[in-house]
Amino acid sequence: MSSTFSSSINTITPRSFSTNNSSLTPFLGSTRHLRFNPLTNSALPLPKLRQSSIVAVSDVKEKNLKSSPSVGNVLITKEEGLELYEDMVLSRIFEDMCAQMYYRGKMFGFVHLYNGQEAVSTGFIKLLRKQDTVVSTYRDHVHALSKGVSAREVMSELFGKTTGCVRGQGGSMHMFSKEHNLIGGFAFIGEGIPIATGAAFTSKYKREVLKDSNCDDITVAFFGDGTCNNGQFFECLNMAALWKLPIVFVVENNLWAIGMSHLRATSDPEIWKKGPAFGMPGVQVDGMDVLKVREVAKEATERARRGDGPTLVECETYRFRGHSLADPDELRDPSEKAHYAARDPLTALKKYMIESKLASEAELKAIEKKIEELVEDSVEFADASPHPPRSQLLENVFADPKGFGIGPDGRYRCEDPKFTEGTAHV
């Protein structure tokens, strides 16, 4: 990696994902025992940590990040680069189409777009296996796409159609796919973190209790900076570290929790520091650079897979649109938005690939054209798909698989023709 972390942060490169406390790696610096002098009733000075050469990767306050990605020790093949680019293009074009469809009245409720944050989803999820679990937030369309859920299924879900990945019952904030091990989509902040912790516990239980030696599945939990002052976040970090669960906690720090600046909402804006407080590595990375995210993701996921426990990764990123499509986005300073727009992760990757001769401009344009057609097809498919029947509203609510009980005649009430008209006697 060509750079390490901010000079204001006492840390070294992500290569030091050691969990050996005796080595006193700065990732685990806060786990050192305080030495106490009973005679003077005061703390003894702690030993100094070894220092490393520091180059800034991210400084939240100054926002002085470079606009183009650098690979350093990250080596990607042409195939890997094209996969990253295609996934990020799909993410961007799909979300732009969502905005169009929302304003045309094809989607309802709140729709939260991911524009600008693509490097985080792509950098992590494209390294995962199909059996690995991903847990998302209300900003979940792109996580679903990166995990392999088809554009048709995601768009249909947004349209509220039966062909959606949740049969039209989840909508924008509740993407789910058992096939791809995407288990949400959660509307409330912090809600998905306990679910992700449970999924990681499942993997550990299979391996250690059920003796499934082939189970090395891991979980990646995505959430925002606004979640990191929430109690569930701290409880789950503690539990994951205590049981050495195979999970990576990924903070998508886009600097704003709806309309609240991250710098105003938390006493210490460097979220990564909360990891060492629980005895796990804490890493901060430039979330606008897919190659840097990918390198940190490799280290963290491999660490989880080999049984070394959880990692907290803070990705500093930025959303290019308002909190949701209902947000006029008037609170953020125009100069701040322009600063991050100039660091567009998609533009930066495209520039890097052309300059590094990993791909020609014609090859990348061909990918863009293919994705545009794919997204257009998803809209046509979703628009032509049927709405769920009214009786489907009662499914998956009660233990009765049909939904609303059995009548005196032994038939499901929802099969009464008058039920769907709203006139059946219940």
mmCIF file of N, CA and C in Angstrom, residues 208-331:
data_model
loop_
_atom_site.group_PDB
_atom_site.id
_atom_site.type_symbol
_atom_site.label_atom_id
_atom_site.label_comp_id
_atom_site.label_asym_id
_atom_site.label_seq_id
_atom_site.Cartn_x
_atom_site.Cartn_y
_atom_site.Cartn_z
ATOM 1 N N GLU A 208 -17.086 -24.890 14.903
ATOM 2 C CA GLU A 208 -16.518 -25.342 16.171
ATOM 3 C C GLU A 208 -17.418 -26.317 16.939
ATOM 4 N N VAL A 209 -18.733 -26.183 16.783
ATOM 5 C CA VAL A 209 -19.645 -27.062 17.525
ATOM 6 C C VAL A 209 -20.136 -28.216 16.654
ATOM 7 N N LEU A 210 -20.545 -27.881 15.432
ATOM 8 C CA LEU A 210 -21.028 -28.920 14.521
ATOM 9 C C LEU A 210 -19.891 -29.599 13.758
ATOM 10 N N LYS A 211 -18.662 -29.119 13.975
ATOM 11 C CA LYS A 211 -17.456 -29.725 13.409
ATOM 12 C C LYS A 211 -17.473 -29.758 11.880
ATOM 13 N N ASP A 212 -18.009 -28.688 11.301
ATOM 14 C CA ASP A 212 -17.983 -28.549 9.849
ATOM 15 C C ASP A 212 -16.683 -27.847 9.455
ATOM 16 N N SER A 213 -15.674 -28.638 9.176
ATOM 17 C CA SER A 213 -14.349 -28.072 8.905
ATOM 18 C C SER A 213 -14.305 -27.286 7.594
ATOM 19 N N ASN A 214 -15.304 -27.469 6.754
ATOM 20 C CA ASN A 214 -15.335 -26.751 5.472
ATOM 21 C C ASN A 214 -15.968 -25.372 5.600
ATOM 22 N N CYS A 215 -16.536 -25.067 6.767
ATOM 23 C CA CYS A 215 -17.221 -23.786 6.933
ATOM 24 C C CYS A 215 -16.223 -22.697 7.338
ATOM 25 N N ASP A 216 -15.885 -21.858 6.397
ATOM 26 C CA ASP A 216 -15.071 -20.679 6.721
ATOM 27 C C ASP A 216 -15.774 -19.424 6.212
ATOM 28 N N ASP A 217 -17.117 -19.460 6.225
ATOM 29 C CA ASP A 217 -17.914 -18.323 5.768
ATOM 30 C C ASP A 217 -17.725 -17.134 6.710
ATOM 31 N N ILE A 218 -17.782 -15.950 6.139
ATOM 32 C CA ILE A 218 -17.648 -14.732 6.932
ATOM 33 C C ILE A 218 -18.839 -13.812 6.670
ATOM 34 N N THR A 219 -18.942 -12.788 7.481
ATOM 35 C CA THR A 219 -20.020 -11.793 7.345
ATOM 36 C C THR A 219 -19.410 -10.405 7.227
ATOM 37 N N VAL A 220 -19.997 -9.586 6.355
ATOM 38 C CA VAL A 220 -19.612 -8.181 6.248
ATOM 39 C C VAL A 220 -20.845 -7.339 6.533
ATOM 40 N N ALA A 221 -20.746 -6.465 7.530
ATOM 41 C CA ALA A 221 -21.858 -5.591 7.925
ATOM 42 C C ALA A 221 -21.545 -4.160 7.509
ATOM 43 N N PHE A 222 -22.418 -3.574 6.704
ATOM 44 C CA PHE A 222 -22.270 -2.182 6.282
ATOM 45 C C PHE A 222 -23.211 -1.299 7.099
ATOM 46 N N PHE A 223 -22.718 -0.133 7.497
ATOM 47 C CA PHE A 223 -23.551 0.844 8.202
ATOM 48 C C PHE A 223 -22.864 2.200 8.121
ATOM 49 N N GLY A 224 -23.585 3.250 8.513
ATOM 50 C CA GLY A 224 -23.060 4.598 8.360
ATOM 51 C C GLY A 224 -22.492 5.196 9.628
ATOM 52 N N ASP A 225 -21.935 6.383 9.496
ATOM 53 C CA ASP A 225 -21.327 7.070 10.637
ATOM 54 C C ASP A 225 -22.361 7.392 11.707
ATOM 55 N N GLY A 226 -23.624 7.643 11.298
ATOM 56 C CA GLY A 226 -24.661 7.965 12.263
ATOM 57 C C GLY A 226 -24.982 6.820 13.216
ATOM 58 N N THR A 227 -24.637 5.598 12.809
ATOM 59 C CA THR A 227 -24.893 4.420 13.640
ATOM 60 C C THR A 227 -23.865 4.270 14.762
ATOM 61 N N CYS A 228 -22.727 4.892 14.617
ATOM 62 C CA CYS A 228 -21.578 4.572 15.475
ATOM 63 C C CYS A 228 -21.632 5.198 16.867
ATOM 64 N N ASN A 229 -22.702 5.918 17.168
ATOM 65 C CA ASN A 229 -22.953 6.350 18.544
ATOM 66 C C ASN A 229 -24.170 5.627 19.110
ATOM 67 N N ASN A 230 -24.552 4.546 18.451
ATOM 68 C CA ASN A 230 -25.724 3.758 18.827
ATOM 69 C C ASN A 230 -25.300 2.577 19.694
ATOM 70 N N GLY A 231 -26.087 2.277 20.704
ATOM 71 C CA GLY A 231 -25.715 1.232 21.662
ATOM 72 C C GLY A 231 -25.489 -0.133 21.059
ATOM 73 N N GLN A 232 -26.304 -0.509 20.062
ATOM 74 C CA GLN A 232 -26.151 -1.831 19.457
ATOM 75 C C GLN A 232 -24.785 -2.003 18.803
ATOM 76 N N PHE A 233 -24.265 -0.911 18.262
ATOM 77 C CA PHE A 233 -22.934 -0.947 17.640
ATOM 78 C C PHE A 233 -21.890 -1.372 18.662
ATOM 79 N N PHE A 234 -21.895 -0.760 19.834
ATOM 80 C CA PHE A 234 -20.897 -1.072 20.860
ATOM 81 C C PHE A 234 -21.105 -2.481 21.420
ATOM 82 N N GLU A 235 -22.348 -2.855 21.636
ATOM 83 C CA GLU A 235 -22.628 -4.185 22.170
ATOM 84 C C GLU A 235 -22.116 -5.275 21.232
ATOM 85 N N CYS A 236 -22.320 -5.066 19.955
ATOM 86 C CA CYS A 236 -21.926 -6.095 18.986
ATOM 87 C C CYS A 236 -20.420 -6.110 18.753
ATOM 88 N N LEU A 237 -19.767 -4.954 18.824
ATOM 89 C CA LEU A 237 -18.301 -4.957 18.753
ATOM 90 C C LEU A 237 -17.732 -5.763 19.910
ATOM 91 N N ASN A 238 -18.295 -5.561 21.088
ATOM 92 C CA ASN A 238 -17.835 -6.298 22.262
ATOM 93 C C ASN A 238 -18.040 -7.800 22.089
ATOM 94 N N MET A 239 -19.236 -8.183 21.653
ATOM 95 C CA MET A 239 -19.545 -9.606 21.496
ATOM 96 C C MET A 239 -18.667 -10.249 20.420
ATOM 97 N N ALA A 240 -18.490 -9.551 19.305
ATOM 98 C CA ALA A 240 -17.694 -10.091 18.204
ATOM 99 C C ALA A 240 -16.236 -10.290 18.612
ATOM 100 N N ALA A 241 -15.707 -9.326 19.372
ATOM 101 C CA ALA A 241 -14.320 -9.449 19.827
ATOM 102 C C ALA A 241 -14.194 -10.541 20.889
ATOM 103 N N LEU A 242 -15.166 -10.619 21.785
ATOM 104 C CA LEU A 242 -15.142 -11.609 22.866
ATOM 105 C C LEU A 242 -15.131 -13.032 22.320
ATOM 106 N N TRP A 243 -15.931 -13.264 21.283
ATOM 107 C CA TRP A 243 -16.055 -14.612 20.727
ATOM 108 C C TRP A 243 -15.227 -14.808 19.449
ATOM 109 N N LYS A 244 -14.456 -13.779 19.064
ATOM 110 C CA LYS A 244 -13.626 -13.850 17.854
ATOM 111 C C LYS A 244 -14.448 -14.285 16.650
ATOM 112 N N LEU A 245 -15.519 -13.557 16.409
ATOM 113 C CA LEU A 245 -16.420 -13.916 15.318
ATOM 114 C C LEU A 245 -15.850 -13.491 13.960
ATOM 115 N N PRO A 246 -16.153 -14.257 12.913
ATOM 116 C CA PRO A 246 -15.634 -13.945 11.565
ATOM 117 C C PRO A 246 -16.473 -12.863 10.879
ATOM 118 N N ILE A 247 -16.267 -11.627 11.291
ATOM 119 C CA ILE A 247 -17.074 -10.523 10.769
ATOM 120 C C ILE A 247 -16.197 -9.301 10.534
ATOM 121 N N VAL A 248 -16.557 -8.528 9.512
ATOM 122 C CA VAL A 248 -15.922 -7.237 9.255
ATOM 123 C C VAL A 248 -17.008 -6.171 9.364
ATOM 124 N N PHE A 249 -16.808 -5.214 10.261
ATOM 125 C CA PHE A 249 -17.721 -4.085 10.425
ATOM 126 C C PHE A 249 -17.231 -2.950 9.534
ATOM 127 N N VAL A 250 -18.023 -2.576 8.545
ATOM 128 C CA VAL A 250 -17.612 -1.554 7.572
ATOM 129 C C VAL A 250 -18.440 -0.294 7.775
ATOM 130 N N VAL A 251 -17.780 0.772 8.207
ATOM 131 C CA VAL A 251 -18.443 2.059 8.395
ATOM 132 C C VAL A 251 -18.339 2.864 7.105
ATOM 133 N N GLU A 252 -19.473 3.140 6.489
ATOM 134 C CA GLU A 252 -19.494 4.006 5.311
ATOM 135 C C GLU A 252 -19.677 5.441 5.814
ATOM 136 N N ASN A 253 -18.576 6.053 6.182
ATOM 137 C CA ASN A 253 -18.633 7.387 6.773
ATOM 138 C C ASN A 253 -18.728 8.430 5.663
ATOM 139 N N ASN A 254 -19.976 8.793 5.323
ATOM 140 C CA ASN A 254 -20.157 9.820 4.291
ATOM 141 C C ASN A 254 -20.288 11.218 4.895
ATOM 142 N N LEU A 255 -19.900 11.334 6.161
ATOM 143 C CA LEU A 255 -19.755 12.607 6.874
ATOM 144 C C LEU A 255 -21.069 13.267 7.291
ATOM 145 N N TRP A 256 -22.193 12.692 6.868
ATOM 146 C CA TRP A 256 -23.483 13.289 7.220
ATOM 147 C C TRP A 256 -24.482 12.202 7.615
ATOM 148 N N ALA A 257 -25.129 12.375 8.769
ATOM 149 C CA ALA A 257 -26.217 11.511 9.190
ATOM 150 C C ALA A 257 -27.517 12.275 8.921
ATOM 151 N N ILE A 258 -28.108 12.028 7.782
ATOM 152 C CA ILE A 258 -29.209 12.834 7.226
ATOM 153 C C ILE A 258 -28.707 14.279 7.103
ATOM 154 N N GLY A 259 -29.098 15.161 8.011
ATOM 155 C CA GLY A 259 -28.645 16.546 7.923
ATOM 156 C C GLY A 259 -27.699 16.938 9.037
ATOM 157 N N MET A 260 -27.213 15.966 9.799
ATOM 158 C CA MET A 260 -26.310 16.247 10.910
ATOM 159 C C MET A 260 -24.873 15.932 10.518
ATOM 160 N N SER A 261 -24.013 16.928 10.591
ATOM 161 C CA SER A 261 -22.601 16.722 10.283
ATOM 162 C C SER A 261 -21.973 15.756 11.284
ATOM 163 N N HIS A 262 -21.205 14.833 10.770
ATOM 164 C CA HIS A 262 -20.527 13.861 11.637
ATOM 165 C C HIS A 262 -19.612 14.563 12.636
ATOM 166 N N LEU A 263 -18.990 15.664 12.223
ATOM 167 C CA LEU A 263 -18.053 16.374 13.092
ATOM 168 C C LEU A 263 -18.760 17.050 14.266
ATOM 169 N N ARG A 264 -20.051 17.308 14.127
ATOM 170 C CA ARG A 264 -20.814 17.937 15.210
ATOM 171 C C ARG A 264 -21.483 16.913 16.111
ATOM 172 N N ALA A 265 -21.565 15.667 15.641
ATOM 173 C CA ALA A 265 -22.404 14.694 16.339
ATOM 174 C C ALA A 265 -21.638 13.733 17.235
ATOM 175 N N THR A 266 -20.314 13.714 17.136
ATOM 176 C CA THR A 266 -19.556 12.734 17.908
ATOM 177 C C THR A 266 -18.330 13.382 18.535
ATOM 178 N N SER A 267 -17.998 12.928 19.729
ATOM 179 C CA SER A 267 -16.899 13.570 20.464
ATOM 180 C C SER A 267 -15.553 13.309 19.816
ATOM 181 N N ASP A 268 -15.393 12.159 19.185
ATOM 182 C CA ASP A 268 -14.152 11.849 18.456
ATOM 183 C C ASP A 268 -14.552 11.361 17.074
ATOM 184 N N PRO A 269 -14.346 12.162 16.036
ATOM 185 C CA PRO A 269 -14.832 11.793 14.703
ATOM 186 C C PRO A 269 -14.101 10.625 14.065
ATOM 187 N N GLU A 270 -12.999 10.183 14.654
ATOM 188 C CA GLU A 270 -12.255 9.062 14.067
ATOM 189 C C GLU A 270 -12.850 7.740 14.573
ATOM 190 N N ILE A 271 -13.785 7.232 13.809
ATOM 191 C CA ILE A 271 -14.578 6.071 14.225
ATOM 192 C C ILE A 271 -13.716 4.833 14.383
ATOM 193 N N TRP A 272 -12.677 4.690 13.579
ATOM 194 C CA TRP A 272 -11.830 3.488 13.610
ATOM 195 C C TRP A 272 -11.269 3.229 15.006
ATOM 196 N N LYS A 273 -11.132 4.286 15.819
ATOM 197 C CA LYS A 273 -10.554 4.126 17.155
ATOM 198 C C LYS A 273 -11.441 3.284 18.077
ATOM 199 N N LYS A 274 -12.698 3.160 17.743
ATOM 200 C CA LYS A 274 -13.600 2.368 18.575
ATOM 201 C C LYS A 274 -13.294 0.874 18.474
ATOM 202 N N GLY A 275 -12.589 0.457 17.427
ATOM 203 C CA GLY A 275 -12.204 -0.942 17.288
ATOM 204 C C GLY A 275 -11.199 -1.375 18.351
ATOM 205 N N PRO A 276 -10.064 -0.704 18.452
ATOM 206 C CA PRO A 276 -9.083 -1.071 19.484
ATOM 207 C C PRO A 276 -9.634 -1.019 20.899
ATOM 208 N N ALA A 277 -10.636 -0.197 21.157
ATOM 209 C CA ALA A 277 -11.236 -0.145 22.494
ATOM 210 C C ALA A 277 -11.826 -1.491 22.898
ATOM 211 N N PHE A 278 -12.195 -2.296 21.902
ATOM 212 C CA PHE A 278 -12.750 -3.621 22.175
ATOM 213 C C PHE A 278 -11.766 -4.743 21.841
ATOM 214 N N GLY A 279 -10.530 -4.379 21.515
ATOM 215 C CA GLY A 279 -9.525 -5.398 21.264
ATOM 216 C C GLY A 279 -9.507 -5.922 19.850
ATOM 217 N N MET A 280 -10.014 -5.155 18.907
ATOM 218 C CA MET A 280 -9.952 -5.569 17.501
ATOM 219 C C MET A 280 -9.264 -4.474 16.686
ATOM 220 N N PRO A 281 -8.681 -4.836 15.543
ATOM 221 C CA PRO A 281 -8.058 -3.806 14.697
ATOM 222 C C PRO A 281 -9.064 -2.757 14.259
ATOM 223 N N GLY A 282 -8.625 -1.511 14.227
ATOM 224 C CA GLY A 282 -9.414 -0.418 13.674
ATOM 225 C C GLY A 282 -8.631 0.218 12.553
ATOM 226 N N VAL A 283 -9.240 0.354 11.390
ATOM 227 C CA VAL A 283 -8.540 0.842 10.204
ATOM 228 C C VAL A 283 -9.347 1.952 9.551
ATOM 229 N N GLN A 284 -8.671 2.990 9.132
ATOM 230 C CA GLN A 284 -9.313 4.063 8.373
ATOM 231 C C GLN A 284 -8.743 4.046 6.962
ATOM 232 N N VAL A 285 -9.613 4.137 5.960
ATOM 233 C CA VAL A 285 -9.150 4.066 4.579
ATOM 234 C C VAL A 285 -9.928 5.063 3.721
ATOM 235 N N ASP A 286 -9.313 5.472 2.643
ATOM 236 C CA ASP A 286 -9.928 6.384 1.687
ATOM 237 C C ASP A 286 -11.041 5.639 0.950
ATOM 238 N N GLY A 287 -12.275 5.910 1.299
ATOM 239 C CA GLY A 287 -13.404 5.212 0.707
ATOM 240 C C GLY A 287 -13.808 5.709 -0.657
ATOM 241 N N MET A 288 -13.066 6.666 -1.212
ATOM 242 C CA MET A 288 -13.312 7.115 -2.582
ATOM 243 C C MET A 288 -12.361 6.431 -3.559
ATOM 244 N N ASP A 289 -11.549 5.509 -3.063
ATOM 245 C CA ASP A 289 -10.531 4.834 -3.876
ATOM 246 C C ASP A 289 -10.749 3.329 -3.770
ATOM 247 N N VAL A 290 -11.299 2.738 -4.811
ATOM 248 C CA VAL A 290 -11.669 1.323 -4.756
ATOM 249 C C VAL A 290 -10.457 0.416 -4.552
ATOM 250 N N LEU A 291 -9.293 0.828 -5.025
ATOM 251 C CA LEU A 291 -8.113 -0.025 -4.893
ATOM 252 C C LEU A 291 -7.598 -0.036 -3.457
ATOM 253 N N LYS A 292 -7.665 1.110 -2.796
ATOM 254 C CA LYS A 292 -7.271 1.149 -1.387
ATOM 255 C C LYS A 292 -8.286 0.390 -0.524
ATOM 256 N N VAL A 293 -9.562 0.577 -0.825
ATOM 257 C CA VAL A 293 -10.593 -0.167 -0.094
ATOM 258 C C VAL A 293 -10.383 -1.660 -0.291
ATOM 259 N N ARG A 294 -10.102 -2.053 -1.509
ATOM 260 C CA ARG A 294 -9.934 -3.475 -1.833
ATOM 261 C C ARG A 294 -8.768 -4.090 -1.055
ATOM 262 N N GLU A 295 -7.673 -3.339 -0.915
ATOM 263 C CA GLU A 295 -6.532 -3.901 -0.194
ATOM 264 C C GLU A 295 -6.862 -4.097 1.286
ATOM 265 N N VAL A 296 -7.484 -3.101 1.892
ATOM 266 C CA VAL A 296 -7.869 -3.234 3.297
ATOM 267 C C VAL A 296 -8.899 -4.351 3.455
ATOM 268 N N ALA A 297 -9.829 -4.432 2.494
ATOM 269 C CA ALA A 297 -10.855 -5.478 2.535
ATOM 270 C C ALA A 297 -10.229 -6.867 2.454
ATOM 271 N N LYS A 298 -9.222 -7.025 1.618
ATOM 272 C CA LYS A 298 -8.524 -8.318 1.510
ATOM 273 C C LYS A 298 -7.972 -8.732 2.862
ATOM 274 N N GLU A 299 -7.294 -7.803 3.505
ATOM 275 C CA GLU A 299 -6.666 -8.095 4.789
ATOM 276 C C GLU A 299 -7.711 -8.452 5.846
ATOM 277 N N ALA A 300 -8.774 -7.659 5.897
ATOM 278 C CA ALA A 300 -9.796 -7.860 6.927
ATOM 279 C C ALA A 300 -10.584 -9.147 6.703
ATOM 280 N N THR A 301 -10.947 -9.435 5.453
ATOM 281 C CA THR A 301 -11.727 -10.643 5.173
ATOM 282 C C THR A 301 -10.887 -11.902 5.363
ATOM 283 N N GLU A 302 -9.626 -11.843 4.967
ATOM 284 C CA GLU A 302 -8.753 -13.003 5.170
ATOM 285 C C GLU A 302 -8.534 -13.248 6.657
ATOM 286 N N ARG A 303 -8.427 -12.178 7.410
ATOM 287 C CA ARG A 303 -8.252 -12.297 8.856
ATOM 288 C C ARG A 303 -9.465 -12.974 9.488
ATOM 289 N N ALA A 304 -10.654 -12.561 9.066
ATOM 290 C CA ALA A 304 -11.875 -13.176 9.588
ATOM 291 C C ALA A 304 -11.968 -14.647 9.176
ATOM 292 N N ARG A 305 -11.592 -14.934 7.944
ATOM 293 C CA ARG A 305 -11.747 -16.288 7.417
ATOM 294 C C ARG A 305 -10.809 -17.289 8.092
ATOM 295 N N ARG A 306 -9.644 -16.822 8.483
ATOM 296 C CA ARG A 306 -8.706 -17.756 9.128
ATOM 297 C C ARG A 306 -8.921 -17.851 10.647
ATOM 298 N N GLY A 307 -9.959 -17.183 11.163
ATOM 299 C CA GLY A 307 -10.327 -17.337 12.562
ATOM 300 C C GLY A 307 -9.689 -16.366 13.513
ATOM 301 N N ASP A 308 -9.155 -15.242 12.991
ATOM 302 C CA ASP A 308 -8.481 -14.273 13.854
ATOM 303 C C ASP A 308 -9.415 -13.205 14.407
ATOM 304 N N GLY A 309 -10.691 -13.288 14.054
ATOM 305 C CA GLY A 309 -11.655 -12.389 14.662
ATOM 306 C C GLY A 309 -12.046 -11.191 13.814
ATOM 307 N N PRO A 310 -12.788 -10.249 14.420
ATOM 308 C CA PRO A 310 -13.382 -9.129 13.685
ATOM 309 C C PRO A 310 -12.419 -7.974 13.437
ATOM 310 N N THR A 311 -12.825 -7.118 12.512
ATOM 311 C CA THR A 311 -12.091 -5.891 12.202
ATOM 312 C C THR A 311 -13.104 -4.775 11.992
ATOM 313 N N LEU A 312 -12.773 -3.584 12.448
ATOM 314 C CA LEU A 312 -13.584 -2.391 12.187
ATOM 315 C C LEU A 312 -12.875 -1.548 11.137
ATOM 316 N N VAL A 313 -13.538 -1.311 10.017
ATOM 317 C CA VAL A 313 -12.953 -0.530 8.927
ATOM 318 C C VAL A 313 -13.808 0.716 8.702
ATOM 319 N N GLU A 314 -13.180 1.866 8.829
ATOM 320 C CA GLU A 314 -13.865 3.131 8.551
ATOM 321 C C GLU A 314 -13.478 3.614 7.162
ATOM 322 N N CYS A 315 -14.452 3.689 6.270
ATOM 323 C CA CYS A 315 -14.207 4.177 4.907
ATOM 324 C C CYS A 315 -14.757 5.593 4.800
ATOM 325 N N GLU A 316 -13.872 6.553 4.610
ATOM 326 C CA GLU A 316 -14.362 7.924 4.420
ATOM 327 C C GLU A 316 -14.807 8.076 2.981
ATOM 328 N N THR A 317 -16.091 8.339 2.806
ATOM 329 C CA THR A 317 -16.679 8.435 1.477
ATOM 330 C C THR A 317 -17.624 9.626 1.438
ATOM 331 N N TYR A 318 -18.452 9.714 0.418
ATOM 332 C CA TYR A 318 -19.353 10.858 0.311
ATOM 333 C C TYR A 318 -20.494 10.499 -0.627
ATOM 334 N N ARG A 319 -21.712 10.847 -0.237
ATOM 335 C CA ARG A 319 -22.837 10.622 -1.140
ATOM 336 C C ARG A 319 -23.055 11.872 -1.993
ATOM 337 N N PHE A 320 -23.270 11.657 -3.275
ATOM 338 C CA PHE A 320 -23.402 12.777 -4.205
ATOM 339 C C PHE A 320 -24.813 13.350 -4.245
ATOM 340 N N ARG A 321 -25.765 12.655 -3.668
ATOM 341 C CA ARG A 321 -27.141 13.144 -3.635
ATOM 342 C C ARG A 321 -27.549 13.395 -2.189
ATOM 343 N N GLY A 322 -28.764 13.878 -1.998
ATOM 344 C CA GLY A 322 -29.277 14.091 -0.654
ATOM 345 C C GLY A 322 -29.446 12.775 0.084
ATOM 346 N N HIS A 323 -29.840 12.867 1.350
ATOM 347 C CA HIS A 323 -30.025 11.661 2.153
ATOM 348 C C HIS A 323 -30.968 10.683 1.466
ATOM 349 N N SER A 324 -32.063 11.178 0.945
ATOM 350 C CA SER A 324 -32.975 10.381 0.132
ATOM 351 C C SER A 324 -33.437 11.271 -1.017
ATOM 352 N N LEU A 325 -34.231 10.699 -1.915
ATOM 353 C CA LEU A 325 -34.707 11.501 -3.042
ATOM 354 C C LEU A 325 -35.741 12.534 -2.618
ATOM 355 N N ALA A 326 -36.192 12.460 -1.363
ATOM 356 C CA ALA A 326 -37.097 13.478 -0.832
ATOM 357 C C ALA A 326 -36.337 14.622 -0.158
ATOM 358 N N ASP A 327 -35.007 14.502 -0.104
ATOM 359 C CA ASP A 327 -34.167 15.486 0.590
ATOM 360 C C ASP A 327 -33.676 16.532 -0.418
ATOM 361 N N PRO A 328 -33.998 17.814 -0.228
ATOM 362 C CA PRO A 328 -33.524 18.852 -1.159
ATOM 363 C C PRO A 328 -32.021 19.104 -1.065
ATOM 364 N N ASP A 329 -31.361 18.548 -0.049
ATOM 365 C CA ASP A 329 -29.901 18.631 0.088
ATOM 366 C C ASP A 329 -29.419 20.089 0.147
ATOM 367 N N GLU A 330 -30.000 20.850 1.057
ATOM 368 C CA GLU A 330 -29.651 22.269 1.173
ATOM 369 C C GLU A 330 -28.707 22.552 2.333
ATOM 370 N N LEU A 331 -28.385 21.540 3.156
ATOM 371 C CA LEU A 331 -27.594 21.786 4.354
ATOM 372 C C LEU A 331 -26.095 21.673 4.121
#
